[in-house]
Coordinates of C-alpha atoms in Angstrom, one line a residue:
Chain S
G1 CA 6.0 -9.3 14.5
E2 CA 8.2 -6.6 13.6
S3 CA 6.4 -3.3 12.5
V4 CA 6.9 0.0 10.6
G5 CA 5.2 3.0 12.5
L6 CA 4.6 7.0 12.2
H7 CA 5.4 9.1 15.4
L8 CA 2.9 11.8 13.8
P9 CA -0.8 11.1 12.7
T10 CA -2.1 14.5 11.5
L11 CA 0.0 17.1 10.3
S12 CA -1.3 20.3 8.9
V13 CA 1.2 23.0 6.6
Q14 CA 0.5 25.9 5.1
E15 CA 0.6 25.8 1.4
G16 CA 4.1 26.9 0.3
D17 CA 5.6 25.6 3.3
N18 CA 8.1 22.7 3.6
S19 CA 6.4 19.3 5.0
I20 CA 8.4 16.3 7.1
I21 CA 6.4 13.3 7.8
N22 CA 8.3 10.6 10.0
C23 CA 8.6 6.9 10.1
A24 CA 10.4 4.7 12.5
Y25 CA 10.8 1.2 11.6
S26 CA 11.9 -1.8 13.6
N27 CA 13.0 -4.5 11.7
S28 CA 16.8 -4.0 11.3
A29 CA 17.1 -6.4 8.4
S30 CA 14.6 -4.3 5.9
D31 CA 16.7 -2.7 3.4
Y32 CA 14.2 -0.9 0.5
F33 CA 11.8 1.9 2.0
I34 CA 9.2 3.0 0.2
W35 CA 6.8 6.3 0.8
Y36 CA 3.8 6.2 -0.8
K37 CA 0.9 9.2 -1.0
Q38 CA -2.6 8.3 -0.9
E39 CA -5.6 10.5 -1.8
S40 CA -9.3 9.9 -0.8
G41 CA -10.6 7.1 -3.1
K42 CA -7.6 6.2 -4.8
G43 CA -5.2 3.4 -4.6
P44 CA -1.3 4.3 -2.8
Q45 CA 1.0 5.9 -5.5
F46 CA 4.4 5.7 -5.3
I47 CA 6.7 8.4 -4.5
I48 CA 10.1 7.7 -4.0
D49 CA 12.5 5.4 -2.5
I50 CA 15.5 4.6 -0.7
R51 CA 18.0 1.7 -0.8
S52 CA 19.9 1.3 2.7
N53 CA 23.3 1.7 1.4
M54 CA 21.8 5.6 1.1
D55 CA 21.1 7.8 3.5
K56 CA 19.5 10.5 1.5
R57 CA 17.6 11.2 -2.2
Q58 CA 16.1 13.5 -3.8
G59 CA 13.0 13.6 -6.4
Q60 CA 11.1 16.3 -7.8
R61 CA 10.4 18.3 -4.5
V62 CA 10.8 15.6 -2.4
T63 CA 13.6 14.2 -0.2
V64 CA 13.8 10.5 1.7
L65 CA 16.1 10.6 4.6
L66 CA 16.9 7.3 6.0
N67 CA 19.1 7.1 9.6
K68 CA 19.6 3.6 10.1
T69 CA 21.5 4.0 13.2
V70 CA 18.1 4.9 14.7
K71 CA 15.9 3.1 12.5
H72 CA 14.2 6.5 11.0
L73 CA 12.7 7.2 7.8
S74 CA 11.4 10.6 6.6
L75 CA 10.0 12.6 3.9
Q76 CA 10.3 15.9 3.0
I77 CA 7.8 18.1 0.8
A78 CA 9.3 21.2 -0.3
A79 CA 7.0 23.9 -1.1
T80 CA 3.9 22.2 -0.5
Q81 CA 0.5 22.6 -2.6
P82 CA -2.7 21.6 -1.9
G83 CA -2.6 18.4 -4.1
D84 CA 0.1 17.1 -1.6
S85 CA -3.2 16.8 0.5
A86 CA -3.3 13.0 1.4
V87 CA -2.1 9.9 3.3
Y88 CA 1.5 9.3 3.5
F89 CA 2.6 5.8 4.1
C90 CA 5.9 4.8 4.5
A91 CA 6.8 1.0 3.5
E92 CA 9.6 -1.3 4.1
T93 CA 10.8 -4.9 2.6
N94 CA 14.0 -6.2 1.4
F95 CA 14.9 -5.5 -2.0
G96 CA 14.0 -8.0 -4.2
N97 CA 10.8 -9.6 -2.7
E98 CA 8.1 -7.4 -3.2
K99 CA 6.3 -8.0 0.1
L100 CA 5.3 -4.7 2.0
T101 CA 5.0 -3.8 5.6
F102 CA 3.2 -0.5 5.8
G103 CA 3.6 2.0 8.7
T104 CA 0.7 3.2 10.1
G105 CA -0.4 6.4 7.8
T106 CA 0.0 10.1 8.4
R107 CA -2.7 12.6 7.3
L108 CA -1.2 15.6 5.8
T109 CA -3.4 18.7 5.0
I110 CA -2.5 21.9 3.3
I111 CA -3.6 24.8 4.4
P112 CA -4.4 27.6 1.5
Chain A
S1 CA 4.1 1.7 -15.0
A2 CA 0.9 -0.4 -14.6
V3 CA -2.8 0.4 -15.0
I4 CA -4.8 -1.8 -12.5
S5 CA -8.7 -1.5 -12.6
Q6 CA -10.8 -3.3 -9.8
K7 CA -14.4 -4.4 -9.9
P8 CA -16.5 -3.7 -7.9
S9 CA -15.5 -0.1 -6.8
R10 CA -17.7 -0.3 -3.8
D11 CA -20.5 -2.8 -2.7
I12 CA -22.3 -2.7 0.3
C13 CA -23.3 -6.5 1.3
Q14 CA -25.5 -8.5 3.9
R15 CA -23.9 -10.4 6.5
G16 CA -23.6 -14.4 5.4
T17 CA -23.0 -13.6 2.1
S18 CA -19.6 -13.3 -0.4
L19 CA -18.4 -11.0 -2.3
T20 CA -15.9 -11.5 -5.1
I21 CA -14.1 -8.9 -6.4
Q22 CA -11.9 -8.2 -9.5
C23 CA -8.6 -7.0 -10.4
Q24 CA -7.7 -6.5 -13.9
V25 CA -4.1 -5.5 -15.0
D26 CA -3.2 -3.5 -18.5
S27 CA 0.2 -5.9 -18.9
Q28 CA 1.4 -9.4 -18.0
V29 CA 2.7 -9.8 -14.3
T30 CA 4.3 -12.7 -12.4
M31 CA 3.3 -11.7 -8.9
M32 CA -0.1 -9.7 -7.6
F33 CA -0.9 -9.3 -4.6
W34 CA -4.2 -8.4 -2.2
Y35 CA -4.5 -5.5 0.7
R36 CA -6.7 -5.0 3.3
Q37 CA -7.4 -1.5 4.5
Q38 CA -9.3 -1.3 7.3
P39 CA -11.2 2.2 8.0
G40 CA -8.6 5.0 9.1
Q41 CA -5.9 2.5 8.7
S42 CA -2.6 1.6 7.1
L43 CA -2.7 -1.7 4.5
T44 CA -2.1 -5.1 5.6
L45 CA -1.0 -8.1 2.8
I46 CA -3.6 -10.8 2.5
A47 CA -1.9 -12.9 0.0
T48 CA 0.4 -13.2 -2.9
A49 CA -1.1 -14.6 -6.1
N50 CA 1.2 -15.9 -8.5
Q51 CA -0.2 -17.5 -11.8
G52 CA -0.5 -21.4 -12.0
S53 CA 0.3 -22.1 -8.5
E54 CA -1.8 -21.6 -4.8
A55 CA -1.8 -18.2 -3.6
T56 CA 0.5 -17.7 -0.1
Y57 CA -1.4 -16.4 2.6
E58 CA 0.0 -14.4 5.6
S59 CA -0.7 -15.0 9.2
G60 CA -4.1 -14.4 10.4
F61 CA -5.7 -14.7 6.7
V62 CA -6.8 -18.0 5.2
I63 CA -8.4 -19.6 2.1
D64 CA -11.2 -20.7 3.2
K65 CA -12.4 -17.2 4.1
F66 CA -10.4 -15.1 1.1
P67 CA -10.4 -17.6 -1.5
I68 CA -8.1 -16.1 -4.6
S69 CA -8.1 -17.4 -8.3
R70 CA -5.0 -16.4 -11.0
P71 CA -6.4 -17.5 -14.2
N72 CA -3.8 -15.7 -16.2
L73 CA -0.9 -13.2 -16.1
T74 CA -3.2 -9.9 -16.0
F75 CA -6.2 -11.0 -13.7
S76 CA -6.9 -11.9 -10.4
T77 CA -10.2 -12.3 -8.3
L78 CA -10.4 -12.4 -4.1
T79 CA -13.7 -13.8 -2.7
V80 CA -14.7 -12.2 0.6
S81 CA -16.7 -15.4 2.2
N82 CA -19.3 -15.6 5.0
M83 CA -19.0 -12.0 5.6
S84 CA -19.3 -9.9 8.9
P85 CA -19.3 -6.4 9.8
E86 CA -15.3 -6.7 10.5
D87 CA -15.0 -7.5 6.9
S88 CA -15.9 -3.8 5.9
S89 CA -12.8 -2.6 4.3
I90 CA -10.9 -1.2 1.1
Y91 CA -9.4 -4.5 -0.7
L92 CA -6.9 -3.2 -3.3
C93 CA -5.0 -5.8 -5.6
S94 CA -1.5 -4.6 -6.5
V95 CA 1.4 -5.7 -9.1
A96 CA 5.0 -5.5 -8.8
A97 CA 6.7 -3.9 -11.9
T98 CA 8.8 -6.1 -13.7
M99 CA 12.2 -4.3 -13.7
S100 CA 12.3 -2.4 -10.4
N101 CA 10.4 -2.7 -6.9
E102 CA 8.1 -0.5 -7.3
Q103 CA 4.5 -1.7 -6.9
F104 CA 1.5 0.0 -8.5
F105 CA -1.4 -0.2 -6.5
G106 CA -5.7 -0.8 -8.1
P107 CA -8.0 1.8 -6.9
G108 CA -9.5 -0.1 -4.1
T109 CA -12.9 -1.7 -3.6
R110 CA -15.0 -0.1 -0.5
L111 CA -16.8 -2.8 1.4
T112 CA -19.7 -2.4 3.7
V113 CA -20.6 -5.2 5.5
L114 CA -24.2 -4.6 7.2

């Protein structure tokens, strides 16, 4: 079946720097994408989402970029903090369909 | 948002036994989902559980191995039957928000099968 994948399994960033986590998806029919953050021992937590009619969406310290031409999704975290250390997953679906397909995940470590 | 709790939070079980995991939500929801997260890996959807109907299983998952109950709009159980070490995973339930596409996840149940 089609899958969602990530370019980098691990990423270390100095505290205060910006981080970028990438995701490649292969299902061109997907029109809704979500980033989740999973801290150790916890379930995934919703960070930000984007629909396919947009190419950029901003939240608090986070920005999601969507490039439909190359089927690429990225999560930018500005001014990283120790609390940002976690595994980040992208997920894809069709808006209105609650079934999510998750990517493989990237472990982000913030270096103090 | 929805607050989700799971019981047990973790367990160590013997091969061949079964474990039932409970998922409780603090509000009524139509759809609940069960995921498996194998060590160091991503989440894979096991099944979708709607109240009052049979659960819908994803490819590779069968009812005999993962029976699911959904007796009301705030509760569901997942049973991992006749366990083997390959069933060692984190099992998570999630619910879909009623007014958006956002999904909320429980804390997970960490299962180790010896």
